[in-house]
Structures are given as structure tokens and as C-alpha cells.
């Protein structure tokens, strides 16, 4: 039974996060910060490794700009965009983190 005020979300991790985590998907329980920032914080707590951290943040602690999030397969939220990390998540949402790369 889940405590009142907590939510559970399923997080899909694509490479390179899934490679470091060693599994996909991940179920997280969020108690306080029910935002994309809360999801990231929960992942960093669960996968307490410098490598996992450095996939998301640069060496100066800034979120890598290429990361985007999909919530229930809805269009991507650029995490570094204004208020991107403050985007709310709800119970049973599925969040997918994708590193958008370009090249040619």
C-alpha cells in the first residue's frame, strides 16, 4: 500500500542511462517533489554512481542540454528549457528520458 501523498512513476531509461543502470524500466516512488526534477533526484538516489550522474550533468553540475523527457509519450520537454524541470508528474505516469543527438 502506498502512503497518502506519494506517487509511483515508471521511468524508461534509454542509452546511455540504461547501460549504467543495468535495467529498464525503473519504478520510482516520489514523496515530495512530484516534478521531472524529483524524478531525476530519485534516479540519482537509486543509482548512486558518478557515471550515472555524469550522463545527466556536466563536470560543473549543469544538466546536459541534450536531455529531453517524454511524459506518457507526449511531446518532449527540454529539461534545460525554462521551467522544464518543474514539469509536474502524476501517479502512474511513464517518463522516458532521451538524449537528443544530431549529426550527419
PDB file of C-alpha atoms in Angstrom:
ATOM      1  CA  UNK A   1       0.000   0.000   0.000  1.00  0.00           C
ATOM      2  CA  UNK A   2       1.314   3.434  -0.960  1.00  0.00           C
ATOM      3  CA  UNK A   3       1.439   6.209   1.633  1.00  0.00           C
ATOM      4  CA  UNK A   4      -1.021   9.057   1.071  1.00  0.00           C
ATOM      5  CA  UNK A   5       0.632  11.881  -0.794  1.00  0.00           C
ATOM      6  CA  UNK A   6       3.114   9.652  -2.619  1.00  0.00           C
ATOM      7  CA  UNK A   7       3.005   8.689  -6.253  1.00  0.00           C
ATOM      8  CA  UNK A   8       4.673   5.991  -8.305  1.00  0.00           C
ATOM      9  CA  UNK A   9       6.046   6.601 -11.768  1.00  0.00           C
ATOM     10  CA  UNK A  10       7.655   4.301 -14.291  1.00  0.00           C
ATOM     11  CA  UNK A  11      10.833   5.620 -15.851  1.00  0.00           C
ATOM     12  CA  UNK A  12      12.143   4.357 -19.171  1.00  0.00           C
ATOM     13  CA  UNK A  13      15.893   4.700 -19.431  1.00  0.00           C
ATOM     14  CA  UNK A  14      17.449   4.686 -22.860  1.00  0.00           C
ATOM     15  CA  UNK A  15      21.202   4.526 -23.502  1.00  0.00           C
ATOM     16  CA  UNK A  16      23.454   5.689 -22.005  1.00  0.00           C
ATOM     17  CA  UNK A  17      21.377   5.747 -18.774  1.00  0.00           C
ATOM     18  CA  UNK A  18      20.072   2.192 -19.211  1.00  0.00           C
ATOM     19  CA  UNK A  19      23.608   0.906 -19.771  1.00  0.00           C
ATOM     20  CA  UNK A  20      24.773   2.373 -16.469  1.00  0.00           C
ATOM     21  CA  UNK A  21      21.629   1.474 -14.508  1.00  0.00           C
ATOM     22  CA  UNK A  22      21.668  -2.087 -15.803  1.00  0.00           C
ATOM     23  CA  UNK A  23      17.893  -2.187 -16.099  1.00  0.00           C
ATOM     24  CA  UNK A  24      14.904  -0.585 -17.714  1.00  0.00           C
ATOM     25  CA  UNK A  25      12.236   0.381 -16.758  1.00  0.00           C
ATOM     26  CA  UNK A  26      12.617   1.698 -13.229  1.00  0.00           C
ATOM     27  CA  UNK A  27       9.729   2.271 -10.828  1.00  0.00           C
ATOM     28  CA  UNK A  28      10.157   5.260  -8.526  1.00  0.00           C
ATOM     29  CA  UNK A  29       8.114   6.407  -5.557  1.00  0.00           C
ATOM     30  CA  UNK A  30       8.024  10.182  -5.184  1.00  0.00           C
ATOM     31  CA  UNK A  31       7.023  11.654  -1.845  1.00  0.00           C
ATOM     32  CA  UNK A  32       7.702  15.363  -2.096  1.00  0.00           C
ATOM     33  CA  UNK A  33       8.938  16.744  -5.395  1.00  0.00           C
ATOM     34  CA  UNK A  34       6.468  15.421  -7.984  1.00  0.00           C
ATOM     35  CA  UNK A  35       8.248  17.013 -10.922  1.00  0.00           C
ATOM     36  CA  UNK A  36      10.798  15.941 -13.513  1.00  0.00           C
ATOM     37  CA  UNK A  37      13.469  17.271 -11.135  1.00  0.00           C
ATOM     38  CA  UNK A  38      12.087  14.950  -8.463  1.00  0.00           C
ATOM     39  CA  UNK A  39      12.292  12.036 -10.902  1.00  0.00           C
ATOM     40  CA  UNK A  40      15.927  12.846 -11.689  1.00  0.00           C
ATOM     41  CA  UNK A  41      16.730  13.190  -7.987  1.00  0.00           C
ATOM     42  CA  UNK A  42      15.088   9.814  -7.348  1.00  0.00           C
ATOM     43  CA  UNK A  43      17.137   8.202 -10.103  1.00  0.00           C
ATOM     44  CA  UNK A  44      20.339   9.695  -8.731  1.00  0.00           C
ATOM     45  CA  UNK A  45      19.489   8.311  -5.286  1.00  0.00           C
ATOM     46  CA  UNK A  46      18.674   4.871  -6.646  1.00  0.00           C
ATOM     47  CA  UNK A  47      21.705   4.698  -8.956  1.00  0.00           C
ATOM     48  CA  UNK A  48      24.306   6.318  -6.749  1.00  0.00           C
ATOM     49  CA  UNK A  49      27.173   6.291  -9.200  1.00  0.00           C
ATOM     50  CA  UNK A  50      29.380   9.014 -10.581  1.00  0.00           C
ATOM     51  CA  UNK A  51      28.944   7.589 -14.088  1.00  0.00           C
ATOM     52  CA  UNK A  52      25.135   7.826 -13.925  1.00  0.00           C
ATOM     53  CA  UNK A  53      25.419  11.397 -12.629  1.00  0.00           C
ATOM     54  CA  UNK A  54      27.822  12.381 -15.417  1.00  0.00           C
ATOM     55  CA  UNK A  55      25.410  11.113 -18.060  1.00  0.00           C
ATOM     56  CA  UNK A  56      22.947  13.755 -16.858  1.00  0.00           C
ATOM     57  CA  UNK A  57      25.179  16.585 -15.626  1.00  0.00           C
ATOM     58  CA  UNK A  58      28.447  18.064 -16.795  1.00  0.00           C
ATOM     59  CA  UNK A  59      31.500  18.360 -14.557  1.00  0.00           C
ATOM     60  CA  UNK A  60      30.281  21.775 -13.354  1.00  0.00           C
ATOM     61  CA  UNK A  61      26.898  20.439 -12.212  1.00  0.00           C
ATOM     62  CA  UNK A  62      24.835  21.740 -15.135  1.00  0.00           C
ATOM     63  CA  UNK A  63      22.269  19.489 -16.781  1.00  0.00           C
ATOM     64  CA  UNK A  64      23.482  18.347 -20.200  1.00  0.00           C
ATOM     65  CA  UNK A  65      21.334  20.344 -22.681  1.00  0.00           C
ATOM     66  CA  UNK A  66      20.628  17.382 -24.978  1.00  0.00           C
ATOM     67  CA  UNK A  67      18.319  15.641 -22.457  1.00  0.00           C
ATOM     68  CA  UNK A  68      14.600  15.616 -23.149  1.00  0.00           C
ATOM     69  CA  UNK A  69      11.747  13.900 -21.353  1.00  0.00           C
ATOM     70  CA  UNK A  70       8.535  12.403 -22.666  1.00  0.00           C
ATOM     71  CA  UNK A  71       5.623  12.016 -20.276  1.00  0.00           C
ATOM     72  CA  UNK A  72       3.213   9.284 -21.350  1.00  0.00           C
ATOM     73  CA  UNK A  73       4.671   9.517 -24.856  1.00  0.00           C
ATOM     74  CA  UNK A  74       3.609  13.163 -25.120  1.00  0.00           C
ATOM     75  CA  UNK A  75       5.955  15.575 -26.894  1.00  0.00           C
ATOM     76  CA  UNK A  76       9.327  16.127 -25.356  1.00  0.00           C
ATOM     77  CA  UNK A  77      10.093  18.553 -22.600  1.00  0.00           C
ATOM     78  CA  UNK A  78      13.526  20.137 -22.954  1.00  0.00           C
ATOM     79  CA  UNK A  79      14.811  19.783 -19.432  1.00  0.00           C
ATOM     80  CA  UNK A  80      17.070  22.833 -19.628  1.00  0.00           C
ATOM     81  CA  UNK A  81      14.274  24.996 -21.037  1.00  0.00           C
ATOM     82  CA  UNK A  82      12.678  27.483 -18.678  1.00  0.00           C
ATOM     83  CA  UNK A  83      10.644  25.535 -16.113  1.00  0.00           C
ATOM     84  CA  UNK A  84      11.373  22.209 -17.868  1.00  0.00           C
ATOM     85  CA  UNK A  85      12.490  20.537 -14.648  1.00  0.00           C
ATOM     86  CA  UNK A  86       9.427  21.910 -12.845  1.00  0.00           C
ATOM     87  CA  UNK A  87       7.069  19.985 -15.121  1.00  0.00           C
ATOM     88  CA  UNK A  88       4.637  18.035 -12.909  1.00  0.00           C
ATOM     89  CA  UNK A  89       4.291  14.273 -12.982  1.00  0.00           C
ATOM     90  CA  UNK A  90       1.313  12.272 -11.730  1.00  0.00           C
ATOM     91  CA  UNK A  91       0.743   8.833 -10.267  1.00  0.00           C
ATOM     92  CA  UNK A  92       1.384   6.076 -12.834  1.00  0.00           C
ATOM     93  CA  UNK A  93       2.951   8.408 -15.406  1.00  0.00           C
ATOM     94  CA  UNK A  94       5.571   6.908 -17.687  1.00  0.00           C
ATOM     95  CA  UNK A  95       8.587   9.152 -18.137  1.00  0.00           C
ATOM     96  CA  UNK A  96      11.123   8.450 -20.849  1.00  0.00           C
ATOM     97  CA  UNK A  97      14.487  10.192 -20.871  1.00  0.00           C
ATOM     98  CA  UNK A  98      16.056  10.617 -24.301  1.00  0.00           C
ATOM     99  CA  UNK A  99      19.301  12.253 -25.256  1.00  0.00           C
ATOM    100  CA  UNK A 100      18.622  14.156 -28.463  1.00  0.00           C
ATOM    101  CA  UNK A 101      21.638  13.996 -30.727  1.00  0.00           C
ATOM    102  CA  UNK A 102      22.164  15.477 -34.142  1.00  0.00           C
ATOM    103  CA  UNK A 103      24.760  14.835 -36.703  1.00  0.00           C
ATOM    104  CA  UNK A 104      25.304  13.955 -40.229  1.00  0.00           C
TER     105      UNK A 104
END
